[in-house]
Short mmCIF file of C-alpha atoms in Angstrom, two decimals:
data_model
loop_
_atom_site.label_atom_id
_atom_site.label_comp_id
_atom_site.label_asym_id
_atom_site.label_seq_id
_atom_site.Cartn_x
_atom_site.Cartn_y
_atom_site.Cartn_z
CA MET A 13 140.05 -38.91 122.06
CA LYS A 14 139.10 -42.55 121.51
CA ILE A 15 136.47 -43.42 124.13
CA LEU A 16 134.98 -46.84 124.82
CA ILE A 17 131.67 -47.02 126.69
CA LEU A 18 130.66 -50.26 128.37
CA GLY A 19 126.92 -50.83 128.23
CA ALA A 20 124.22 -49.33 126.02
CA GLY A 21 121.63 -48.79 128.73
CA LYS A 22 120.10 -45.44 129.67
CA MET A 23 123.27 -43.79 130.98
CA GLY A 24 125.54 -45.52 128.47
CA SER A 25 123.40 -44.21 125.62
CA PHE A 26 123.40 -40.76 127.21
CA PHE A 27 127.21 -40.67 127.22
CA ILE A 28 127.35 -41.98 123.64
CA ASP A 29 125.11 -39.14 122.47
CA LEU A 30 127.02 -36.64 124.56
CA LEU A 31 130.53 -37.56 123.42
CA SER A 32 130.21 -38.94 119.90
CA PHE A 33 130.29 -35.60 118.07
CA GLU A 34 133.60 -34.47 119.58
CA HIS A 35 135.35 -37.81 120.08
CA GLU A 36 135.75 -41.17 118.39
CA VAL A 37 133.34 -43.32 120.40
CA ALA A 38 132.70 -47.05 120.53
CA VAL A 39 130.28 -49.03 122.70
CA TYR A 40 130.72 -52.60 123.91
CA GLU A 41 127.44 -54.38 124.58
CA ARG A 42 126.87 -58.12 124.52
CA ASP A 43 123.20 -57.74 123.60
CA PRO A 44 123.04 -56.32 120.03
CA GLN A 45 119.36 -55.39 120.52
CA ARG A 46 120.33 -52.77 123.10
CA MET A 47 122.50 -50.98 120.53
CA ARG A 48 119.80 -50.60 117.88
CA PHE A 49 119.11 -46.96 118.78
CA THR A 50 122.75 -45.88 119.12
CA TYR A 51 124.35 -43.89 116.31
CA ASN A 52 127.54 -42.07 115.36
CA CYS A 53 129.64 -44.70 117.16
CA GLN A 54 131.24 -48.07 116.58
CA ARG A 55 129.35 -51.05 118.03
CA PHE A 56 131.25 -53.96 119.54
CA THR A 57 129.90 -57.29 120.75
CA GLN A 58 133.27 -59.11 120.85
CA LEU A 59 136.16 -58.40 123.20
CA GLU A 60 138.74 -58.63 120.40
CA GLU A 61 137.13 -55.60 118.77
CA ILE A 62 138.13 -53.58 121.84
CA ARG A 63 141.78 -54.52 121.34
CA GLY A 64 141.65 -53.20 117.79
CA PHE A 65 139.96 -49.94 118.82
CA LYS A 66 142.70 -49.07 121.37
CA PRO A 67 140.66 -46.72 123.60
CA GLU A 68 142.33 -43.94 125.54
CA LEU A 69 139.43 -43.67 128.00
CA LEU A 70 136.92 -46.30 129.12
CA ILE A 71 133.61 -45.33 130.74
CA ASN A 72 131.94 -48.23 132.53
CA ALA A 73 128.17 -47.58 132.42
CA VAL A 74 126.85 -51.09 133.07
CA THR A 75 124.48 -51.97 135.92
CA LEU A 76 126.11 -51.58 139.33
CA LYS A 77 126.05 -55.33 139.99
CA TYR A 78 128.34 -55.95 137.01
CA THR A 79 130.64 -52.91 137.21
CA ILE A 80 133.70 -54.71 138.61
CA PRO A 81 133.14 -58.04 136.75
CA VAL A 82 132.93 -56.21 133.41
CA PHE A 83 136.07 -54.20 134.24
CA GLU A 84 137.88 -57.49 134.88
CA GLU A 85 136.54 -58.94 131.63
CA VAL A 86 137.70 -56.14 129.33
CA MET A 87 140.95 -55.00 130.97
CA PRO A 88 143.15 -57.62 129.21
CA TYR A 89 142.06 -56.02 125.91
CA LEU A 90 142.90 -52.42 126.85
CA PRO A 91 146.10 -50.48 126.10
CA GLN A 92 148.33 -50.12 129.13
CA ASP A 93 147.84 -46.33 129.32
CA CYS A 94 144.03 -46.38 128.95
CA ILE A 95 142.24 -44.51 131.74
CA ILE A 96 139.41 -46.61 133.19
CA SER A 97 136.41 -44.93 134.79
CA ASP A 98 133.01 -45.60 136.31
CA ILE A 99 129.88 -43.54 136.92
CA SER A 100 128.48 -45.75 139.69
CA SER A 101 126.20 -44.28 142.34
CA VAL A 102 127.70 -46.59 144.98
CA LYS A 103 131.49 -46.86 145.19
CA THR A 104 131.71 -49.88 147.52
CA ASP A 105 134.85 -51.93 146.72
CA LEU A 106 135.81 -49.70 143.76
CA LYS A 107 138.68 -47.93 145.53
CA GLU A 108 140.30 -51.26 146.39
CA PHE A 109 139.72 -52.55 142.86
CA TYR A 110 141.29 -49.50 141.23
CA GLU A 111 144.35 -49.55 143.50
CA LYS A 112 144.97 -53.21 142.77
CA SER A 113 144.43 -52.80 139.02
CA GLY A 114 147.56 -50.70 138.50
CA CYS A 115 145.64 -48.65 135.89
CA ARG A 116 145.07 -44.94 135.68
CA TYR A 117 141.51 -44.36 136.82
CA VAL A 118 138.86 -41.76 137.50
CA SER A 119 135.57 -42.25 139.31
CA THR A 120 132.59 -39.90 139.02
CA HIS A 121 128.91 -39.89 139.91
CA PRO A 122 126.46 -37.89 137.81
CA MET A 123 123.77 -37.52 140.49
CA PHE A 124 120.85 -37.66 138.08
CA GLY A 125 119.24 -40.23 135.86
CA PRO A 126 116.83 -40.48 132.96
CA THR A 127 113.97 -41.37 135.34
CA PHE A 128 113.55 -37.87 136.78
CA ALA A 129 116.07 -35.49 135.24
CA ASN A 130 115.60 -33.42 132.12
CA LEU A 131 118.78 -34.43 130.30
CA HIS A 132 118.59 -31.29 128.17
CA GLN A 133 118.42 -28.96 131.19
CA LEU A 134 120.83 -30.07 133.91
CA SER A 135 121.74 -26.76 135.56
CA GLU A 136 120.01 -27.80 138.78
CA GLU A 137 121.66 -31.23 138.87
CA ASN A 138 124.93 -32.24 140.56
CA ALA A 139 127.93 -34.39 139.79
CA ILE A 140 130.65 -35.73 142.08
CA ILE A 141 134.23 -36.32 140.94
CA ILE A 142 136.31 -38.54 143.21
CA SER A 143 139.46 -36.63 144.14
CA GLU A 144 141.62 -39.76 144.40
CA GLY A 145 141.71 -40.49 140.67
CA ASP A 146 144.03 -39.66 137.78
CA TYR A 147 144.54 -35.92 137.32
CA MET A 148 143.94 -35.85 133.56
CA GLY A 149 140.91 -38.09 133.95
CA ARG A 150 139.44 -35.72 136.53
CA ILE A 151 140.09 -32.74 134.23
CA PHE A 152 138.28 -34.49 131.36
CA PHE A 153 135.13 -35.13 133.41
CA LYS A 154 135.24 -31.72 135.07
CA ASP A 155 135.28 -30.07 131.65
CA LEU A 156 132.50 -32.36 130.41
CA TYR A 157 130.25 -31.74 133.40
CA GLN A 158 130.87 -27.99 133.26
CA LYS A 159 129.67 -27.95 129.65
CA LEU A 160 126.45 -29.61 130.85
CA GLY A 161 125.99 -26.88 133.45
CA LEU A 162 126.20 -29.34 136.35
CA ASN A 163 127.19 -28.29 139.85
CA ILE A 164 130.46 -30.14 140.48
CA TYR A 165 131.79 -31.36 143.83
CA GLU A 166 135.04 -33.21 144.58
CA TYR A 167 134.92 -35.84 147.33
CA THR A 168 137.03 -38.79 148.40
CA PHE A 169 135.54 -42.26 148.02
CA GLU A 170 134.57 -42.22 151.70
CA GLU A 171 133.03 -38.74 151.52
CA HIS A 172 131.07 -39.79 148.44
CA ASP A 173 129.54 -42.82 150.13
CA LYS A 174 128.58 -40.72 153.17
CA THR A 175 126.88 -38.20 150.88
CA VAL A 176 125.02 -40.94 149.00
CA ALA A 177 123.88 -42.49 152.29
CA TYR A 178 122.20 -39.19 153.11
CA SER A 179 120.99 -37.94 149.74
CA LEU A 180 119.69 -41.27 148.41
CA SER A 181 118.90 -43.56 151.33
CA ILE A 182 116.61 -41.11 153.16
CA PRO A 183 114.35 -40.34 150.14
CA PHE A 184 114.45 -43.99 149.05
CA VAL A 185 113.39 -45.30 152.47
CA SER A 186 110.73 -42.59 152.78
CA THR A 187 109.39 -43.69 149.39
CA PHE A 188 109.43 -47.36 150.43
CA VAL A 189 107.37 -46.53 153.53
CA PHE A 190 104.86 -44.55 151.45
CA ALA A 191 104.54 -47.40 148.93
CA ALA A 192 104.20 -49.99 151.71
CA VAL A 193 101.21 -48.31 153.41
CA MET A 194 99.47 -46.67 150.41
CA LYS A 195 96.08 -47.79 149.17
CA HIS A 196 94.43 -47.17 145.82
CA GLN A 197 92.67 -43.80 145.63
CA ASP A 198 89.85 -43.22 143.16
CA ALA A 199 90.23 -39.46 143.54
CA PRO A 200 93.82 -38.84 144.70
CA GLY A 201 94.94 -35.39 145.75
CA THR A 202 97.84 -33.52 144.17
CA THR A 203 100.31 -34.44 146.93
CA PHE A 204 99.36 -38.14 146.72
CA LYS A 205 99.83 -38.13 142.93
CA ARG A 206 103.26 -36.51 143.25
CA HIS A 207 104.37 -39.07 145.82
CA MET A 208 103.05 -41.85 143.61
CA LYS A 209 105.04 -40.57 140.64
CA ILE A 210 108.21 -40.53 142.74
CA ALA A 211 107.47 -44.02 144.06
CA LYS A 212 107.03 -45.41 140.56
CA GLY A 213 110.31 -43.84 139.46
CA VAL A 214 112.30 -45.14 142.44
CA LEU A 215 110.82 -48.64 142.22
CA ASN A 216 111.70 -48.72 138.52
CA GLU A 217 115.39 -48.65 139.51
CA ASP A 218 117.47 -51.82 139.44
CA ASP A 219 116.93 -53.98 142.56
CA TYR A 220 120.66 -54.41 143.06
CA LEU A 221 121.21 -50.64 142.99
CA LEU A 222 118.53 -50.09 145.63
CA GLN A 223 120.04 -52.87 147.73
CA GLU A 224 123.57 -51.50 147.53
CA ILE A 225 122.45 -47.99 148.46
CA LEU A 226 120.61 -49.30 151.52
CA PHE A 227 123.47 -51.65 152.44
CA ASN A 228 125.94 -48.76 152.32
CA PRO A 229 127.71 -48.87 155.73
CA TYR A 230 126.69 -45.25 156.33
CA THR A 231 122.99 -45.80 155.63
CA HIS A 232 121.92 -47.23 159.00
CA ASP A 233 122.45 -44.03 160.97
CA GLN A 234 120.57 -42.01 158.36
CA VAL A 235 117.58 -44.36 158.39
CA ALA A 236 117.64 -44.43 162.20
CA GLN A 237 116.98 -40.68 162.11
CA ILE A 238 113.71 -41.36 160.26
CA ARG A 239 112.66 -43.76 163.01
CA THR A 240 113.44 -41.14 165.66
CA GLU A 241 111.46 -38.45 163.87
CA LEU A 242 108.50 -40.76 163.29
CA LYS A 243 108.43 -41.64 166.98
CA GLU A 244 108.35 -37.95 167.94
CA LEU A 245 105.66 -37.16 165.36
CA LEU A 246 103.52 -40.14 166.45
CA GLU A 247 103.64 -38.97 170.09
CA ILE A 248 102.45 -35.50 169.03
CA ILE A 249 99.59 -37.07 167.04
CA ASP A 250 98.55 -39.46 169.83
CA ASN A 251 98.52 -36.62 172.38
CA LYS A 252 96.82 -34.19 170.00
CA ASP A 253 99.55 -31.80 171.10
CA ALA A 254 98.80 -28.60 169.16
CA GLN A 255 101.78 -26.74 170.57
CA GLY A 256 104.04 -29.69 169.89
CA MET A 257 102.80 -29.85 166.30
CA LYS A 258 103.38 -26.13 165.84
CA GLY A 259 106.93 -26.49 167.13
CA TYR A 260 107.55 -29.53 164.91
CA LEU A 261 106.30 -27.75 161.78
CA THR A 262 108.46 -24.73 162.65
CA LYS A 263 111.50 -27.01 162.95
CA ILE A 264 111.03 -28.74 159.62
CA ARG A 265 110.21 -25.50 157.81
CA GLU A 266 113.48 -24.08 159.12
CA ASN A 267 115.31 -27.13 157.76
CA VAL A 268 113.81 -26.61 154.31
CA LYS A 269 114.44 -22.86 154.44
CA ARG A 270 118.07 -23.41 155.44
CA ASP A 271 118.62 -25.80 152.53
CA ILE A 272 117.17 -23.28 150.05
CA GLU A 273 119.39 -20.50 151.43
CA ILE A 274 122.50 -22.68 151.19
CA LYS A 275 121.73 -23.42 147.52
CA LYS A 276 121.44 -19.70 146.83
#
């Protein structure tokens, strides 16, 4: 299959490496410097080169802020039957865009990134395939993600955004709070160092991505739960309520235990 990848960033390069040995792959990137470490693929910096390549599948891997604008830029140069796709972690406005485009499309979300994941060992990582896309496009990505050993889930656009609001906004906000109150430690403990590593990774993400995740319409209710829990925990601390603390620890341990059992 002839596959065009938009963007030679971290995830774009990952998909180039992943696909280029079984497919004819090209990458479109306006900044030639970003393509200097790509190999086994054609490198395009001009839109007319896309027309000549005639891709059968397009994977949009640019920064979230530019996903739709770049789609709109390249679509006049694509064959009519080309399947367009994105791997965005936030799907806001994408459903409407796809439906208006008149193109075959597929939308997926590999729920991992180069910051934390071991890209050579992904058996504990997940991927979401949006069920509202083109059947053949969904089959392609399902087969690809199965080969990577990913756990695959199929959600609608709405279900996806609800899942992201929970799985990303809660850890992101928790990390923000930690980073906001932390102070330098000359001799940090193990737990502090682990939280610091997570904070550095999260804060290394694109500002627009963090903004869009937190501005997800389903995020507010998830973050409000943090406020409720903090209020309860603060009352236990202020009252030095040993029994209340024991009950609270039992509750949260049960939550963690339940999640582990579900994964099994």
